[in-house]
PDB file of C-alpha atoms in Angstrom:
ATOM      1  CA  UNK A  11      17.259   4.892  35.771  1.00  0.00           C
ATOM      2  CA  UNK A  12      19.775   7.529  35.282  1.00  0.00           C
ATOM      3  CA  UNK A  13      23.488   6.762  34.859  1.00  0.00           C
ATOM      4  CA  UNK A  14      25.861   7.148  37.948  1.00  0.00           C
ATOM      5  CA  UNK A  15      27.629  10.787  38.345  1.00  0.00           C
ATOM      6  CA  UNK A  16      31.101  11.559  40.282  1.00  0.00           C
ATOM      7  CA  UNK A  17      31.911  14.803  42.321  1.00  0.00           C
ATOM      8  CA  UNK A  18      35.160  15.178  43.084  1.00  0.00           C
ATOM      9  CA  UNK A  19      35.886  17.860  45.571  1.00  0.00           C
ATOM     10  CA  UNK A  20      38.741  19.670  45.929  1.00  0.00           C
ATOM     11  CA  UNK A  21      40.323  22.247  49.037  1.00  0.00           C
ATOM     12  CA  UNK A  22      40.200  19.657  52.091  1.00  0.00           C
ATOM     13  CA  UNK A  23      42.748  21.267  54.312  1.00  0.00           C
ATOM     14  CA  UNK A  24      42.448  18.634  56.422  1.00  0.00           C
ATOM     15  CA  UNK A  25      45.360  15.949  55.241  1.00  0.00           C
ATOM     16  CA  UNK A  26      49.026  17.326  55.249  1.00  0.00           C
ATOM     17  CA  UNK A  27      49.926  18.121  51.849  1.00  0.00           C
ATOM     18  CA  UNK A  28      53.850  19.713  51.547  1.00  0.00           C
ATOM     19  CA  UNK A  29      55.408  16.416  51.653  1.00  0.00           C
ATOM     20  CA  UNK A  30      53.383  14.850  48.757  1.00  0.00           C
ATOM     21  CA  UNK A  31      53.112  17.807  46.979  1.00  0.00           C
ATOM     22  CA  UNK A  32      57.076  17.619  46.935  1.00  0.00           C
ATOM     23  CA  UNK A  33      57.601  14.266  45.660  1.00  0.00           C
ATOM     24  CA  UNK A  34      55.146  15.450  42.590  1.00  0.00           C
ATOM     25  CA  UNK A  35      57.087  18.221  41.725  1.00  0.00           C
ATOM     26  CA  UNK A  36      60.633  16.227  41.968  1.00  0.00           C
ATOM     27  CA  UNK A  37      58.538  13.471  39.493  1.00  0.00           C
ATOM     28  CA  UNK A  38      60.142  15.674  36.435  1.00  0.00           C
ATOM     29  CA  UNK A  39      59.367  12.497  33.895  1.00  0.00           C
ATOM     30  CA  UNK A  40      55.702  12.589  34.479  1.00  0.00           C
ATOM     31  CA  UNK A  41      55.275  15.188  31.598  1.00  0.00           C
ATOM     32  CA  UNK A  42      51.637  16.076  32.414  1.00  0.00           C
ATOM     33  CA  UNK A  43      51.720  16.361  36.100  1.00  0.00           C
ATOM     34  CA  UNK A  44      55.490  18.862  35.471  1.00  0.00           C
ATOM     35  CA  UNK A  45      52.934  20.840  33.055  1.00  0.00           C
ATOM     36  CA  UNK A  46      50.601  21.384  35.340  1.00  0.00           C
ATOM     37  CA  UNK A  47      52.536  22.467  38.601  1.00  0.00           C
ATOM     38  CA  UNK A  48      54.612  24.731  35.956  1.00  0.00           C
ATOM     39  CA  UNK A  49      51.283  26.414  34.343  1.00  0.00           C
ATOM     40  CA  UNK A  50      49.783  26.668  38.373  1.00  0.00           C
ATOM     41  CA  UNK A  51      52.772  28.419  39.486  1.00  0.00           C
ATOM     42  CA  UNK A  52      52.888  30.854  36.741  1.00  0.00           C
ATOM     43  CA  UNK A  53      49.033  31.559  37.395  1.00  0.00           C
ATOM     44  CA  UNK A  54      49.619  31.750  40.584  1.00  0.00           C
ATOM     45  CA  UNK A  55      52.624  34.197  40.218  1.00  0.00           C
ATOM     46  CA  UNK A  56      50.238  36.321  37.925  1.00  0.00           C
ATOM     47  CA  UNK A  57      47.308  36.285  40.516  1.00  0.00           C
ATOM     48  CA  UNK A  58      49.623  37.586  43.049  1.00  0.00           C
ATOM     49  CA  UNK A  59      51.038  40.004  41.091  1.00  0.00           C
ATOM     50  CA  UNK A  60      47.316  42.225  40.343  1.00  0.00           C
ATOM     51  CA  UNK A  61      47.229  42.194  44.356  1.00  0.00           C
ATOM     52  CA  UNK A  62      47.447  45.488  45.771  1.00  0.00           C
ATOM     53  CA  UNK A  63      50.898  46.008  47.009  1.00  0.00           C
ATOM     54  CA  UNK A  64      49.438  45.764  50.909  1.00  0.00           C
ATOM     55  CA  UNK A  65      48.484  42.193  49.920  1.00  0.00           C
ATOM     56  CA  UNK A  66      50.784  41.055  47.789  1.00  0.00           C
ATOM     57  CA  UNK A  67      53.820  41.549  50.489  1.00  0.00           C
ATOM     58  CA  UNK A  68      52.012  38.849  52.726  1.00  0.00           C
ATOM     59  CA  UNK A  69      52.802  35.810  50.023  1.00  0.00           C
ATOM     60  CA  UNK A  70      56.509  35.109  49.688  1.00  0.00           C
ATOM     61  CA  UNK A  71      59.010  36.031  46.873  1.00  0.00           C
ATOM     62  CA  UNK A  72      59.932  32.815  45.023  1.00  0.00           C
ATOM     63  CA  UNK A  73      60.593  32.293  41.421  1.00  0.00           C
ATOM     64  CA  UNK A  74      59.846  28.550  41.106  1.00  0.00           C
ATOM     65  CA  UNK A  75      56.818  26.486  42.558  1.00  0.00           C
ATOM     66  CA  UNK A  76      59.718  24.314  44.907  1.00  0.00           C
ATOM     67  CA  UNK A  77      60.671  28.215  46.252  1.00  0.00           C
ATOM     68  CA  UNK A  78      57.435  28.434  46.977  1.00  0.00           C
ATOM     69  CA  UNK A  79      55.930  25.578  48.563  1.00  0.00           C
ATOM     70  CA  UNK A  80      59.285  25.747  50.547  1.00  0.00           C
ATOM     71  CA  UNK A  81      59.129  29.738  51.538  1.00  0.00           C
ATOM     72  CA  UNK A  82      55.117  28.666  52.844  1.00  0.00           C
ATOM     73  CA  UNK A  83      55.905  26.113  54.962  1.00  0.00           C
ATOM     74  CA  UNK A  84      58.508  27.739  56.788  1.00  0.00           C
ATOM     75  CA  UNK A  85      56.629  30.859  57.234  1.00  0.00           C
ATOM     76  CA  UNK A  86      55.586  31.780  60.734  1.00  0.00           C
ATOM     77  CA  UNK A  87      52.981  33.896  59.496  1.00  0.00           C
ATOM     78  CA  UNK A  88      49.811  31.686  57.779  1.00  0.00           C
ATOM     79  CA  UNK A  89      48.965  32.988  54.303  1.00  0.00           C
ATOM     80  CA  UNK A  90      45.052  30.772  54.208  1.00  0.00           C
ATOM     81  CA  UNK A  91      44.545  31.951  50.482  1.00  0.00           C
ATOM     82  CA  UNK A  92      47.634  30.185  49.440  1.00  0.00           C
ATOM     83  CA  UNK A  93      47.656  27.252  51.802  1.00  0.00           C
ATOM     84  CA  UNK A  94      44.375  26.778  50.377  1.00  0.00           C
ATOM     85  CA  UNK A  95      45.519  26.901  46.591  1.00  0.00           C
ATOM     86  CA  UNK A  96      48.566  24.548  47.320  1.00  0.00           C
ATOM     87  CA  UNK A  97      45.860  22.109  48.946  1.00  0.00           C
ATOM     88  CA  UNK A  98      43.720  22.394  45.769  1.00  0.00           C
ATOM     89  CA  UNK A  99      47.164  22.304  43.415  1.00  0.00           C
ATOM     90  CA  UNK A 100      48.085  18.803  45.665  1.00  0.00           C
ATOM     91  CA  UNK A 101      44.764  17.277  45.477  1.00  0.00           C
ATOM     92  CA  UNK A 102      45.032  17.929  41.743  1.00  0.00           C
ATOM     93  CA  UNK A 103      48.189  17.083  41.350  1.00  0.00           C
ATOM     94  CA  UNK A 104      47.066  13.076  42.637  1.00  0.00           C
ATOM     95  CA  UNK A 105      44.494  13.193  40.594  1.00  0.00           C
ATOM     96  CA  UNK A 106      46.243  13.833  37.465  1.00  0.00           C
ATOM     97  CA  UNK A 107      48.826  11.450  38.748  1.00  0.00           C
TER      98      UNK A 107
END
């Protein structure tokens, strides 16, 4: 009999994630999980950046992954690309965790 396998899935929208997704980045001590929110907002930033300038005026200006998260949730105007990589960035974020 073969051995058991795991699939994790992430990108459920479903669940909330701002709030949580807040508390990670103020847990500065957790040296991994600061890492990677700091190395997914810079690839992020650099994603955005090879947009076209049509499409990259539709994501918010921000210069830290807090500025971010912050400038998205306040937005009246829904951005689904990056809602959907903030979901994936929480869901990885309590993985890591």
């Amino acid at each position: 009999m073969a051995g058991l396998s795991q699939l994790v899935v992430f990108g459920d929208q479903a669940a909330p994630y701002a709030a949580e997704l807040r508390r990670f980045i103020a847990r500065r001590e957790d040296f991994t999980l600061a890492k990677l929110l700091s190395e997914a907002y810079h690839v992020l930033r650099a994603d955005i950046s090879r947009l076209p300038y049509s499409q990259r005026t539709q994501f918010p200006p921000s210069s830290t992954i807090t500025e971010l998260l912050n400038a998205h949730s306040s937005s009246t105007t829904p951005n689904c690309a990056l809602d959907s990589a903030l979901a994936c960035l929480h869901q990885i974020a309590a993985f890591v965790s």
